[in-house]
Tab-separated table of C-alpha atoms in Angstrom:
chain	number	residue	atom	x	y	z
A	1419	ARG	CA	42.488	-24.635	11.045
A	1420	LEU	CA	42.471	-28.336	11.930
A	1421	ARG	CA	39.380	-29.804	13.522
A	1422	SER	CA	39.573	-32.041	16.573
A	1423	ASP	CA	39.684	-35.091	14.283
A	1424	GLY	CA	42.850	-33.815	12.632
A	1425	ARG	CA	41.170	-32.760	9.377
A	1426	ALA	CA	40.677	-29.467	7.579
A	1427	ALA	CA	38.756	-28.682	4.396
A	1428	GLY	CA	37.784	-25.665	2.362
A	1429	ARG	CA	37.853	-23.861	-0.972
A	1430	LEU	CA	40.567	-21.519	-2.198
A	1431	LEU	CA	41.402	-19.510	-5.290
A	1432	MET	CA	44.693	-21.086	-6.355
A	1433	LYS	CA	47.361	-20.396	-8.965
A	1434	ARG	CA	49.024	-22.860	-11.334
A	1435	LYS	CA	52.677	-22.745	-12.380
A	1436	ASP	CA	51.716	-20.975	-15.603
A	1437	GLY	CA	50.053	-18.192	-13.578
A	1438	GLN	CA	46.431	-19.155	-14.306
A	1439	THR	CA	44.063	-19.110	-11.342
A	1440	PHE	CA	41.477	-21.744	-10.517
A	1441	TRP	CA	39.110	-22.662	-7.714
A	1442	GLY	CA	40.208	-25.707	-5.755
A	1443	ASP	CA	38.738	-27.734	-2.908
A	1444	TYR	CA	41.310	-28.984	-0.453
A	1445	THR	CA	41.310	-31.628	2.253
A	1446	ILE	CA	44.138	-31.873	4.761
A	1447	THR	CA	44.456	-34.891	7.034
A	1448	VAL	CA	47.021	-35.170	9.832
A	1449	TYR	CA	47.763	-38.521	11.464
A	1450	ASP	CA	50.447	-40.064	13.643
A	1451	THR	CA	52.714	-42.941	12.574
A	1452	LEU	CA	55.627	-44.798	14.141
A	1453	GLU	CA	57.850	-42.444	12.222
A	1454	GLY	CA	56.112	-39.332	13.539
A	1455	ARG	CA	53.282	-37.024	12.459
A	1456	ARG	CA	52.354	-37.079	8.769
A	1457	MET	CA	50.042	-34.869	6.692
A	1458	VAL	CA	48.158	-35.727	3.501
A	1459	ASP	CA	46.947	-32.875	1.287
A	1460	VAL	CA	44.359	-33.484	-1.447
A	1461	PHE	CA	43.478	-30.713	-3.914
A	1462	ARG	CA	40.708	-30.906	-6.519
A	1463	ASP	CA	40.019	-28.432	-9.330
A	1464	VAL	CA	36.363	-27.338	-8.994
A	1465	SER	CA	36.471	-24.391	-11.400
A	1466	GLU	CA	33.683	-25.849	-13.550
A	1467	THR	CA	31.477	-26.414	-10.504
A	1468	VAL	CA	32.049	-22.851	-9.280
A	1469	SER	CA	31.377	-21.482	-12.769
A	1470	TYR	CA	28.169	-23.516	-12.951
A	1471	GLN	CA	27.048	-22.270	-9.520
A	1472	GLU	CA	27.753	-18.655	-10.495
A	1473	GLU	CA	25.811	-19.094	-13.733
A	1474	LEU	CA	22.948	-20.700	-11.803
A	1475	GLU	CA	22.878	-17.779	-9.364
A	1476	ARG	CA	22.900	-15.291	-12.244
A	1477	LYS	CA	20.031	-17.094	-13.976
A	1478	ASN	CA	18.128	-17.214	-10.698
A	1479	GLN	CA	18.520	-13.448	-10.256
A	1480	GLU	CA	17.376	-12.901	-13.858
A	1481	LEU	CA	14.343	-15.106	-13.191
A	1482	ILE	CA	13.478	-13.144	-10.047
A	1483	ALA	CA	13.821	-9.870	-11.977
A	1484	ALA	CA	11.645	-11.209	-14.807
A	1485	GLN	CA	9.000	-12.374	-12.317
A	1486	THR	CA	9.023	-8.941	-10.680
A	1487	ARG	CA	8.526	-7.284	-14.085
A	1488	LEU	CA	5.673	-9.654	-14.922
A	1489	LEU	CA	3.955	-9.034	-11.597
A	1490	HIS	CA	4.354	-5.303	-12.180
A	1491	SER	CA	2.929	-5.699	-15.692
A	1492	ASP	CA	-0.054	-7.655	-14.386
A	1493	ARG	CA	-0.706	-5.020	-11.770
A	1494	LEU	CA	-0.446	-2.212	-14.330
A	1495	ALA	CA	-3.022	-4.050	-16.454
A	1496	THR	CA	-5.359	-4.142	-13.449
A	1497	ILE	CA	-4.798	-0.446	-12.787
A	1498	GLY	CA	-5.533	0.308	-16.441
A	1499	GLN	CA	-8.807	-1.575	-16.199
A	1500	MET	CA	-9.709	0.401	-13.071
A	1501	ALA	CA	-8.801	3.779	-14.597
A	1502	ALA	CA	-12.250	4.417	-16.078
A	1503	SER	CA	-13.918	3.635	-12.744
A	1504	ILE	CA	-11.582	6.000	-10.943
A	1505	ALA	CA	-12.148	8.747	-13.514
A	1506	HIS	CA	-15.917	8.325	-13.168
A	1507	GLU	CA	-15.758	8.495	-9.356
A	1508	ILE	CA	-13.691	11.695	-9.515
A	1509	ASN	CA	-15.114	13.494	-12.563
A	1510	ASN	CA	-18.784	13.414	-11.538
A	1511	PRO	CA	-18.376	15.025	-8.099
A	1512	ALA	CA	-15.681	17.355	-9.466
A	1513	ALA	CA	-18.155	18.558	-12.100
A	1514	TYR	CA	-20.820	19.597	-9.599
A	1515	VAL	CA	-18.239	21.102	-7.242
A	1516	VAL	CA	-17.003	23.345	-10.058
A	1517	THR	CA	-20.585	24.137	-11.116
A	1518	ASN	CA	-21.583	25.073	-7.558
A	1519	LEU	CA	-18.508	27.256	-7.072
A	1520	GLU	CA	-19.146	29.052	-10.372
A	1521	ALA	CA	-22.765	29.641	-9.318
A	1522	LEU	CA	-21.638	30.965	-5.915
A	1523	ARG	CA	-19.162	33.343	-7.523
A	1524	GLU	CA	-21.824	34.730	-9.880
A	1525	LEU	CA	-24.254	35.040	-6.981
A	1526	LEU	CA	-21.752	36.967	-4.851
A	1527	GLU	CA	-20.552	39.170	-7.703
A	1528	GLY	CA	-24.122	40.087	-8.690
A	1529	ALA	CA	-25.460	40.645	-5.172
A	1530	LYS	CA	-26.790	44.187	-4.628
A	1531	GLU	CA	-27.786	43.572	-1.005
A	1532	PRO	CA	-26.695	41.176	1.776
A	1533	LEU	CA	-27.478	37.566	0.934
A	1534	ASP	CA	-29.361	35.201	3.180
A	1535	PRO	CA	-26.876	32.351	3.656
A	1536	ARG	CA	-29.733	29.905	4.137
A	1537	SER	CA	-31.144	30.577	0.691
A	1538	GLU	CA	-28.678	29.367	-1.936
A	1539	LEU	CA	-25.283	29.684	-0.274
A	1540	LEU	CA	-25.413	26.915	2.305
A	1541	PRO	CA	-26.979	24.239	0.040
A	1542	ALA	CA	-24.377	24.940	-2.664
A	1543	VAL	CA	-21.533	24.826	-0.136
A	1544	GLY	CA	-22.945	21.634	1.390
A	1545	ASP	CA	-23.191	19.932	-2.011
A	1546	SER	CA	-19.637	21.004	-2.840
A	1547	LEU	CA	-18.339	19.573	0.431
A	1548	ASP	CA	-20.097	16.281	-0.315
A	1549	GLY	CA	-18.447	16.200	-3.741
A	1550	ILE	CA	-14.991	16.869	-2.327
A	1551	ARG	CA	-15.501	14.158	0.288
A	1552	ARG	CA	-16.404	11.693	-2.477
A	1553	ILE	CA	-13.208	12.569	-4.330
A	1554	LEU	CA	-11.137	12.218	-1.151
A	1555	ALA	CA	-12.756	8.846	-0.436
A	1556	THR	CA	-11.833	7.647	-3.937
A	1557	THR	CA	-8.206	8.721	-3.549
A	1558	ARG	CA	-8.065	6.985	-0.164
A	1559	ASP	CA	-9.424	3.800	-1.759
A	1560	LEU	CA	-6.803	4.009	-4.492
A	1561	LYS	CA	-4.128	4.578	-1.866
A	1562	SER	CA	-5.172	1.307	-0.221
A	1563	PHE	CA	-4.642	-0.472	-3.543
A	1564	SER	CA	-1.253	1.221	-4.026
A	1565	ARG	CA	0.108	-0.334	-0.820
A	1566	LEU	CA	0.519	-3.749	-2.458
A	1567	ASP	CA	4.318	-3.673	-2.297
A	1568	GLU	CA	4.421	-2.455	1.289
A	1569	GLN	CA	4.543	-4.724	4.307
A	1570	GLU	CA	2.409	-2.424	6.485
A	1571	VAL	CA	0.004	-4.441	8.614
A	1572	LEU	CA	-3.125	-2.720	9.926
A	1573	SER	CA	-6.221	-3.704	11.859
A	1574	VAL	CA	-8.459	-4.289	8.834
A	1575	ASP	CA	-12.229	-4.537	8.341
A	1576	LEU	CA	-12.569	-7.003	5.448
A	1577	ASN	CA	-16.073	-5.767	4.635
A	1578	GLU	CA	-14.583	-2.328	4.011
A	1579	VAL	CA	-11.913	-3.938	1.800
A	1580	VAL	CA	-14.729	-5.558	-0.220
A	1581	ARG	CA	-16.465	-2.173	-0.631
A	1582	ILE	CA	-13.224	-0.491	-1.732
A	1583	ALA	CA	-12.526	-3.244	-4.270
A	1584	ALA	CA	-16.089	-2.992	-5.597
A	1585	LYS	CA	-15.658	0.745	-6.192
A	1586	LEU	CA	-12.293	0.270	-7.904
A	1587	ALA	CA	-13.666	-2.450	-10.195
A	1588	ALA	CA	-17.001	-0.688	-10.763
A	1589	ASN	CA	-16.397	0.309	-14.375
A	1590	GLU	CA	-15.531	-3.265	-15.402
A	1591	LEU	CA	-18.726	-4.486	-13.741
A	1592	ARG	CA	-21.125	-1.635	-14.507
A	1593	HIS	CA	-22.127	-2.602	-18.061
A	1594	ARG	CA	-21.720	-6.351	-17.666
A	1595	ALA	CA	-23.439	-7.384	-14.460
A	1596	VAL	CA	-25.373	-6.502	-11.339
A	1597	LEU	CA	-23.162	-6.516	-8.251
A	1598	ARG	CA	-24.731	-7.768	-5.021
A	1599	LEU	CA	-23.045	-7.572	-1.617
A	1600	ASP	CA	-24.128	-9.668	1.366
A	1601	LEU	CA	-21.717	-8.706	4.126
A	1602	GLN	CA	-22.192	-9.913	7.684
A	1603	PRO	CA	-20.488	-8.179	10.629
A	1604	LEU	CA	-16.856	-9.277	10.945
A	1605	PRO	CA	-14.102	-8.748	13.502
A	1606	ARG	CA	-11.071	-6.754	12.441
A	1607	ILE	CA	-7.950	-8.789	11.679
A	1608	PRO	CA	-4.244	-7.913	11.326
A	1609	ALA	CA	-3.687	-7.755	7.567
A	1610	SER	CA	-2.217	-5.878	4.629
A	1611	GLU	CA	-5.141	-3.823	3.355
A	1612	GLY	CA	-3.481	-3.183	-0.005
A	1613	LYS	CA	-2.692	-6.834	-0.688
A	1614	LEU	CA	-6.229	-8.000	0.121
A	1615	THR	CA	-7.726	-5.173	-1.950
A	1616	GLN	CA	-5.618	-6.429	-4.875
A	1617	VAL	CA	-7.015	-9.954	-4.421
A	1618	LEU	CA	-10.637	-8.809	-4.458
A	1619	VAL	CA	-10.163	-6.365	-7.340
A	1620	ASN	CA	-8.582	-9.181	-9.350
A	1621	LEU	CA	-11.445	-11.591	-8.613
A	1622	LEU	CA	-14.122	-8.989	-9.425
A	1623	ILE	CA	-12.492	-8.047	-12.734
A	1624	ASN	CA	-12.116	-11.743	-13.611
A	1625	ALA	CA	-15.822	-12.238	-12.857
A	1626	ALA	CA	-16.760	-9.270	-15.045
A	1627	HIS	CA	-14.729	-10.641	-17.959
A	1628	ALA	CA	-16.211	-14.123	-17.486
A	1629	LEU	CA	-19.704	-12.686	-17.949
A	1630	GLU	CA	-18.775	-11.548	-21.462
A	1631	GLU	CA	-18.740	-15.248	-22.412
A	1632	ARG	CA	-22.316	-15.906	-21.208
A	1633	PRO	CA	-24.751	-17.197	-23.828
A	1634	ASP	CA	-27.549	-14.719	-24.528
A	1635	GLY	CA	-30.914	-15.312	-22.921
A	1636	THR	CA	-29.610	-17.068	-19.822
A	1637	GLU	CA	-30.225	-15.950	-16.244
A	1638	GLU	CA	-29.342	-12.505	-14.933
A	1639	ALA	CA	-25.690	-11.533	-15.288
A	1640	ARG	CA	-24.701	-11.235	-11.665
A	1641	VAL	CA	-21.592	-10.994	-9.500
A	1642	SER	CA	-22.076	-11.462	-5.774
A	1643	VAL	CA	-19.731	-11.128	-2.821
A	1644	SER	CA	-20.659	-12.505	0.580
A	1645	SER	CA	-18.803	-12.529	3.882
A	1646	ARG	CA	-19.382	-14.465	7.087
A	1647	LEU	CA	-17.629	-15.708	10.197
A	1648	GLU	CA	-17.209	-19.479	10.582
A	1649	LYS	CA	-15.777	-20.326	14.003
A	1650	ARG	CA	-12.359	-18.594	13.985
A	1651	GLU	CA	-12.249	-18.014	10.217
A	1652	ILE	CA	-13.561	-15.271	7.964
A	1653	VAL	CA	-14.991	-16.632	4.712
A	1654	ILE	CA	-15.516	-14.472	1.615
A	1655	ASP	CA	-17.184	-15.892	-1.520
A	1656	VAL	CA	-16.936	-14.182	-4.920
A	1657	ARG	CA	-19.473	-15.711	-7.358
A	1658	ASP	CA	-20.469	-15.042	-10.945
A	1659	THR	CA	-23.111	-16.458	-13.275
A	1660	GLY	CA	-20.704	-16.851	-16.188
A	1661	PRO	CA	-19.943	-20.045	-18.135
A	1662	GLY	CA	-17.548	-21.426	-15.509
A	1663	LEU	CA	-14.030	-22.700	-16.087
A	1664	PRO	CA	-12.891	-25.562	-18.345
A	1665	GLU	CA	-11.969	-28.767	-16.497
A	1666	GLU	CA	-8.404	-28.715	-17.842
A	1667	VAL	CA	-7.857	-25.252	-16.334
A	1668	ARG	CA	-9.343	-25.962	-12.895
A	1669	ALA	CA	-6.563	-28.279	-11.714
A	1670	ARG	CA	-3.817	-25.748	-12.518
A	1671	LEU	CA	-5.765	-22.564	-11.847
A	1672	PHE	CA	-3.428	-21.121	-9.203
A	1673	GLU	CA	-0.211	-21.858	-11.092
A	1674	PRO	CA	1.621	-18.929	-12.754
A	1675	PHE	CA	0.730	-18.159	-16.396
A	1676	VAL	CA	-2.452	-20.287	-16.383
A	1677	THR	CA	-5.259	-18.173	-17.840
A	1678	THR	CA	-8.285	-18.336	-20.110
A	1679	LYS	CA	-7.926	-14.659	-21.031
A	1680	ALA	CA	-6.638	-13.169	-24.255
A	1681	PRO	CA	-3.001	-11.938	-24.131
A	1682	ASP	CA	-4.107	-8.297	-23.871
A	1683	ARG	CA	-6.194	-9.054	-20.762
A	1684	GLY	CA	-3.362	-10.125	-18.434
A	1685	THR	CA	-0.314	-12.308	-17.897
A	1686	GLY	CA	-1.984	-15.180	-16.058
A	1687	LEU	CA	-0.255	-14.250	-12.827
A	1688	GLY	CA	-3.327	-12.797	-11.103
A	1689	LEU	CA	-4.658	-15.910	-9.364
A	1690	SER	CA	-1.204	-17.230	-8.454
A	1691	LEU	CA	-0.503	-13.848	-6.866
A	1692	CYS	CA	-3.850	-14.040	-5.027
A	1693	ALA	CA	-2.885	-17.447	-3.628
A	1694	GLU	CA	0.490	-16.085	-2.514
A	1695	ILE	CA	-1.179	-13.137	-0.747
A	1696	LEU	CA	-3.616	-15.444	1.059
A	1697	ARG	CA	-0.713	-17.645	2.204
A	1698	PHE	CA	1.015	-14.507	3.517
A	1699	HIS	CA	-2.057	-14.079	5.761
A	1700	SER	CA	-2.106	-17.792	6.782
A	1701	GLY	CA	-5.239	-18.119	4.647
A	1702	SER	CA	-6.295	-19.910	1.465
A	1703	ILE	CA	-8.193	-19.473	-1.789
A	1704	GLU	CA	-10.042	-22.230	-3.614
A	1705	LEU	CA	-12.438	-22.723	-6.499
A	1706	VAL	CA	-15.652	-24.113	-5.009
A	1707	PRO	CA	-17.872	-26.438	-7.104
A	1708	THR	CA	-21.077	-24.659	-8.113
A	1709	PRO	CA	-23.914	-25.546	-10.546
A	1710	ARG	CA	-23.431	-22.368	-12.597
A	1711	GLY	CA	-20.554	-19.976	-13.100
A	1712	ALA	CA	-17.618	-19.877	-10.728
A	1713	CYS	CA	-17.187	-19.315	-7.001
A	1714	PHE	CA	-13.857	-18.395	-5.429
A	1715	ARG	CA	-13.714	-18.832	-1.657
A	1716	LEU	CA	-11.242	-16.953	0.518
A	1717	ARG	CA	-10.530	-18.145	4.051
A	1718	LEU	CA	-8.667	-15.949	6.507
A	1719	PRO	CA	-8.071	-16.826	10.155
A	1720	ILE	CA	-8.806	-14.188	12.769
A	1721	GLU	CA	-5.256	-14.745	14.035
A	1722	THR	CA	-3.269	-14.243	10.829
A	1723	GLY	CA	0.071	-14.391	12.601
A	1724	LEU	CA	0.824	-10.811	11.528
A	1725	LYS	CA	1.580	-7.969	13.904
A	1726	VAL	CA	-0.140	-4.610	13.519
A	1727	SER	CA	2.363	-1.831	12.842
A	1728	GLY	CA	1.789	1.821	13.590
A	1729	PRO	CA	0.402	3.861	16.434
A	1730	SER	CA	-2.653	3.037	18.463
A	1731	VAL	CA	-5.523	5.517	18.417
A	1732	VAL	CA	-5.085	8.313	20.936
A	1733	SER	CA	-8.029	10.377	22.123
A	1734	PRO	CA	-7.406	14.114	21.894
A	1735	ARG	CA	-6.991	15.950	25.162
A	1736	PRO	CA	-8.597	19.383	25.464
A	1737	PRO	CA	-5.935	22.082	25.134
A	1738	THR	CA	-5.529	24.539	27.991
A	1739	ARG	CA	-4.962	27.354	25.479
A	1740	ARG	CA	-5.121	27.899	21.758
A	1741	LEU	CA	-2.421	25.793	20.166
A	1742	ARG	CA	0.129	27.604	18.035
A	1743	VAL	CA	0.469	25.443	14.915
A	1744	LEU	CA	2.956	25.798	12.053
A	1745	LEU	CA	1.870	24.330	8.705
A	1746	VAL	CA	4.669	23.767	6.181
A	1747	ASP	CA	3.729	23.071	2.559
A	1748	ASP	CA	4.774	24.125	-0.940
A	1749	GLU	CA	1.161	24.654	-2.103
A	1750	PRO	CA	0.094	28.253	-1.255
A	1751	LEU	CA	-3.590	27.652	-2.036
A	1752	LEU	CA	-3.654	24.607	0.221
A	1753	LEU	CA	-2.032	26.595	3.034
A	1754	LYS	CA	-4.620	29.362	2.632
A	1755	SER	CA	-7.540	26.942	2.701
A	1756	GLN	CA	-6.142	25.099	5.731
A	1757	GLU	CA	-5.593	28.379	7.585
A	1758	ARG	CA	-9.118	29.510	6.714
A	1759	LEU	CA	-10.589	26.276	8.105
A	1760	LEU	CA	-8.460	25.950	11.251
A	1761	LYS	CA	-7.887	29.507	12.454
A	1762	ARG	CA	-11.059	29.514	14.582
A	1763	HIS	CA	-9.600	26.700	16.693
A	1764	PHE	CA	-5.831	27.279	16.571
A	1765	GLU	CA	-3.323	30.043	16.097
A	1766	ILE	CA	-2.116	29.124	12.621
A	1767	LEU	CA	1.243	30.023	11.101
A	1768	THR	CA	2.081	29.011	7.530
A	1769	ALA	CA	5.378	28.548	5.717
A	1770	ALA	CA	5.686	28.079	1.958
A	1771	GLY	CA	8.330	25.352	1.885
A	1772	GLY	CA	10.757	23.689	4.252
A	1773	ALA	CA	13.328	26.499	4.278
A	1774	ALA	CA	10.697	29.070	5.287
A	1775	GLY	CA	9.439	26.685	7.975
A	1776	LEU	CA	12.932	26.372	9.475
A	1777	ASP	CA	13.308	30.163	9.487
A	1778	LEU	CA	10.063	30.489	11.466
A	1779	LEU	CA	11.136	27.842	13.961
A	1780	HIS	CA	14.415	29.689	14.537
A	1781	THR	CA	12.608	32.949	15.296
A	1782	ASP	CA	9.455	31.793	17.129
A	1783	PRO	CA	9.936	29.847	20.391
A	1784	GLU	CA	6.187	29.498	21.088
A	1785	ILE	CA	5.217	26.986	18.374
A	1786	ASP	CA	3.415	23.980	19.896
A	1787	LEU	CA	3.000	21.790	16.835
A	1788	VAL	CA	4.562	21.511	13.365
A	1789	VAL	CA	2.882	19.658	10.490
A	1790	CYS	CA	5.160	19.436	7.464
A	1791	ASP	CA	4.467	18.082	3.980
A	1792	LEU	CA	6.729	15.158	3.066
A	1793	MET	CA	7.061	15.910	-0.652
A	1794	MET	CA	8.332	19.414	-1.452
A	1795	PRO	CA	10.957	20.906	-3.758
A	1796	GLY	CA	14.075	22.181	-2.028
A	1797	VAL	CA	13.959	21.337	1.662
A	1798	ASP	CA	11.559	18.390	1.739
A	1799	GLY	CA	10.133	16.570	4.757
A	1800	PRO	CA	13.133	14.271	5.427
A	1801	GLU	CA	15.633	17.149	5.205
A	1802	PHE	CA	13.351	19.348	7.343
A	1803	ARG	CA	13.365	16.746	10.124
A	1804	ASP	CA	17.121	16.170	9.863
A	1805	ARG	CA	17.796	19.887	10.215
A	1806	VAL	CA	15.366	20.256	13.117
A	1807	GLU	CA	17.184	17.392	14.856
A	1808	ARG	CA	20.563	19.118	14.330
A	1809	GLU	CA	19.632	22.774	14.781
A	1810	LEU	CA	16.507	22.767	16.998
A	1811	PRO	CA	16.379	19.414	18.824
A	1812	GLU	CA	13.895	20.786	21.379
A	1813	TYR	CA	11.306	20.958	18.549
A	1814	LEU	CA	11.814	17.408	17.267
A	1815	SER	CA	9.020	15.868	19.362
A	1816	ARG	CA	6.567	18.457	17.984
A	1817	VAL	CA	7.226	17.683	14.294
A	1818	HIS	CA	4.737	15.522	12.389
A	1819	PHE	CA	4.139	14.982	8.685
A	1820	CYS	CA	1.278	15.058	6.212
A	1821	SER	CA	1.011	13.668	2.705
A	1822	GLY	CA	-1.169	13.530	-0.350
A	1823	GLY	CA	-0.254	9.861	-0.732
A	1824	ALA	CA	2.515	9.698	-3.379
A	1825	PHE	CA	6.045	8.936	-2.176
A	1826	THR	CA	9.437	9.021	-3.906
A	1827	GLU	CA	12.040	6.344	-3.158
A	1828	ARG	CA	13.848	8.883	-0.965
A	1829	VAL	CA	10.725	9.447	1.141
A	1830	ARG	CA	9.974	5.709	1.301
A	1831	SER	CA	13.497	5.107	2.592
A	1832	PHE	CA	13.080	7.892	5.155
A	1833	LEU	CA	9.798	6.417	6.423
A	1834	ALA	CA	11.342	2.948	6.650
A	1835	GLN	CA	14.264	4.229	8.736
A	1836	ASN	CA	12.387	6.679	10.984
A	1837	ARG	CA	9.309	5.935	13.054
A	1838	VAL	CA	7.374	9.082	12.220
A	1839	LEU	CA	3.647	9.683	12.172
A	1840	VAL	CA	2.165	10.629	8.778
A	1841	VAL	CA	-1.430	11.860	8.403
A	1842	ASP	CA	-3.414	12.337	5.214
A	1843	LYS	CA	-4.309	15.715	3.776
A	1844	PRO	CA	-6.469	17.676	4.308
A	1845	LEU	CA	-5.859	18.383	7.987
A	1846	THR	CA	-8.809	18.747	10.344
A	1847	LYS	CA	-9.306	20.137	13.838
A	1848	GLU	CA	-9.599	16.603	15.238
A	1849	VAL	CA	-6.374	15.445	13.556
A	1850	LEU	CA	-4.393	18.384	14.948
A	1851	GLU	CA	-5.757	17.774	18.443
A	1852	VAL	CA	-4.693	14.114	18.261
A	1853	LEU	CA	-1.222	15.093	17.031
A	1854	ALA	CA	-0.876	17.571	19.883
A	1855	SER	CA	-2.013	14.871	22.326
A	1856	ARG	CA	0.709	12.475	21.216
A	1857	GLY	CA	3.425	14.745	22.527
A	1858	GLY	CA	6.025	13.383	20.108
A	1859	SER	CA	6.580	12.379	16.511
A	1860	GLU	CA	7.943	8.921	17.329
A	1861	TYR	CA	5.913	5.955	18.475
A	1862	PRO	CA	6.864	2.385	19.381
A	1863	LEU	CA	6.246	-0.122	16.619
A	1864	ASP	CA	4.801	-2.649	19.060
A	1865	GLU	CA	1.951	-0.463	20.305
């Protein structure tokens, strides 16, 4: 189509007389003469340019894919370094939980008369509960770290992020240094908890490795993390008493592939990734001059420019009657334990799997609340919701989901496309009351 100036231009796939095709740029100009309107067509073969552009795009995609693989490799290396810490945090409490339960079983089996629950039963049960809570806390911390690739923005307490990172990096630090925390009260900020946990884990592990290079007989091997509020910025310092960084490395420290570590200790992408994450939060990271060791300073504004996603906290409303709650899960032992815990407060129904849950919904019109596991064989959480929407739409607002934390791509896609509320296992009385108070499984993203 001609423009107002009488010109037209574009690119076409053309064909020569011999049948070969080629990409050509054309320019058409129309002008008036004394002899009438004339048109000039100019065609130029740009096949080489197009081929070059296609090759450039292909190389660019390969580079992006390679960068993604390297970032994944660097993250796997970090997870591998944390594995011993995680095992320690789980194995120790798991050991005394098992020991207490074995002791309780022997006590109950050997009892010849009624037992006084205050003697040995309650202390053993209390210790076991403490152990389970420690294990659950560790898995929650690890879940925070696993959210690195997600864009979820929460209202985050950075002091809590520091504590989580310290626990995840504990094994790398334990035999190398003393860790000291000096955390001042901070306001919550909109942030990606997983991304910031990754930054602090990376810095703590780097500090631990730096202390391996300390000359013997020097001052105490120490890593310290401090936090404070400066005007409208949160400042976090991560210091170590190691040998510091060579001058030639300092200037390029936050560039990709710059590292002082051995090849088996990382790819050199850690600090460049940290800088990228801080920029995502409108913040910064810098190496601060210090007489000994190294000090990395993080600055994060209170207004990060990010918007908190997810539901606001809703206070539970007291039910006028016992709620009738359907729990859907593929783990029979988990269903039994949940029923045992919750039946004093709710009328609990259980269904072993999504298909059984749908059958119950079809036959029982008095169910007030449904909590369904997301990951199940057969009818999983996404299919369960789809079928409720088609077959029993009046129940849709009562359906919520629970999870142990691991998601398949199918479930991730489902969560991205549907605004559903997901709570962590195990369920508690307070969680069920809040779910019942919401009155629906969907919530506005801008709450």
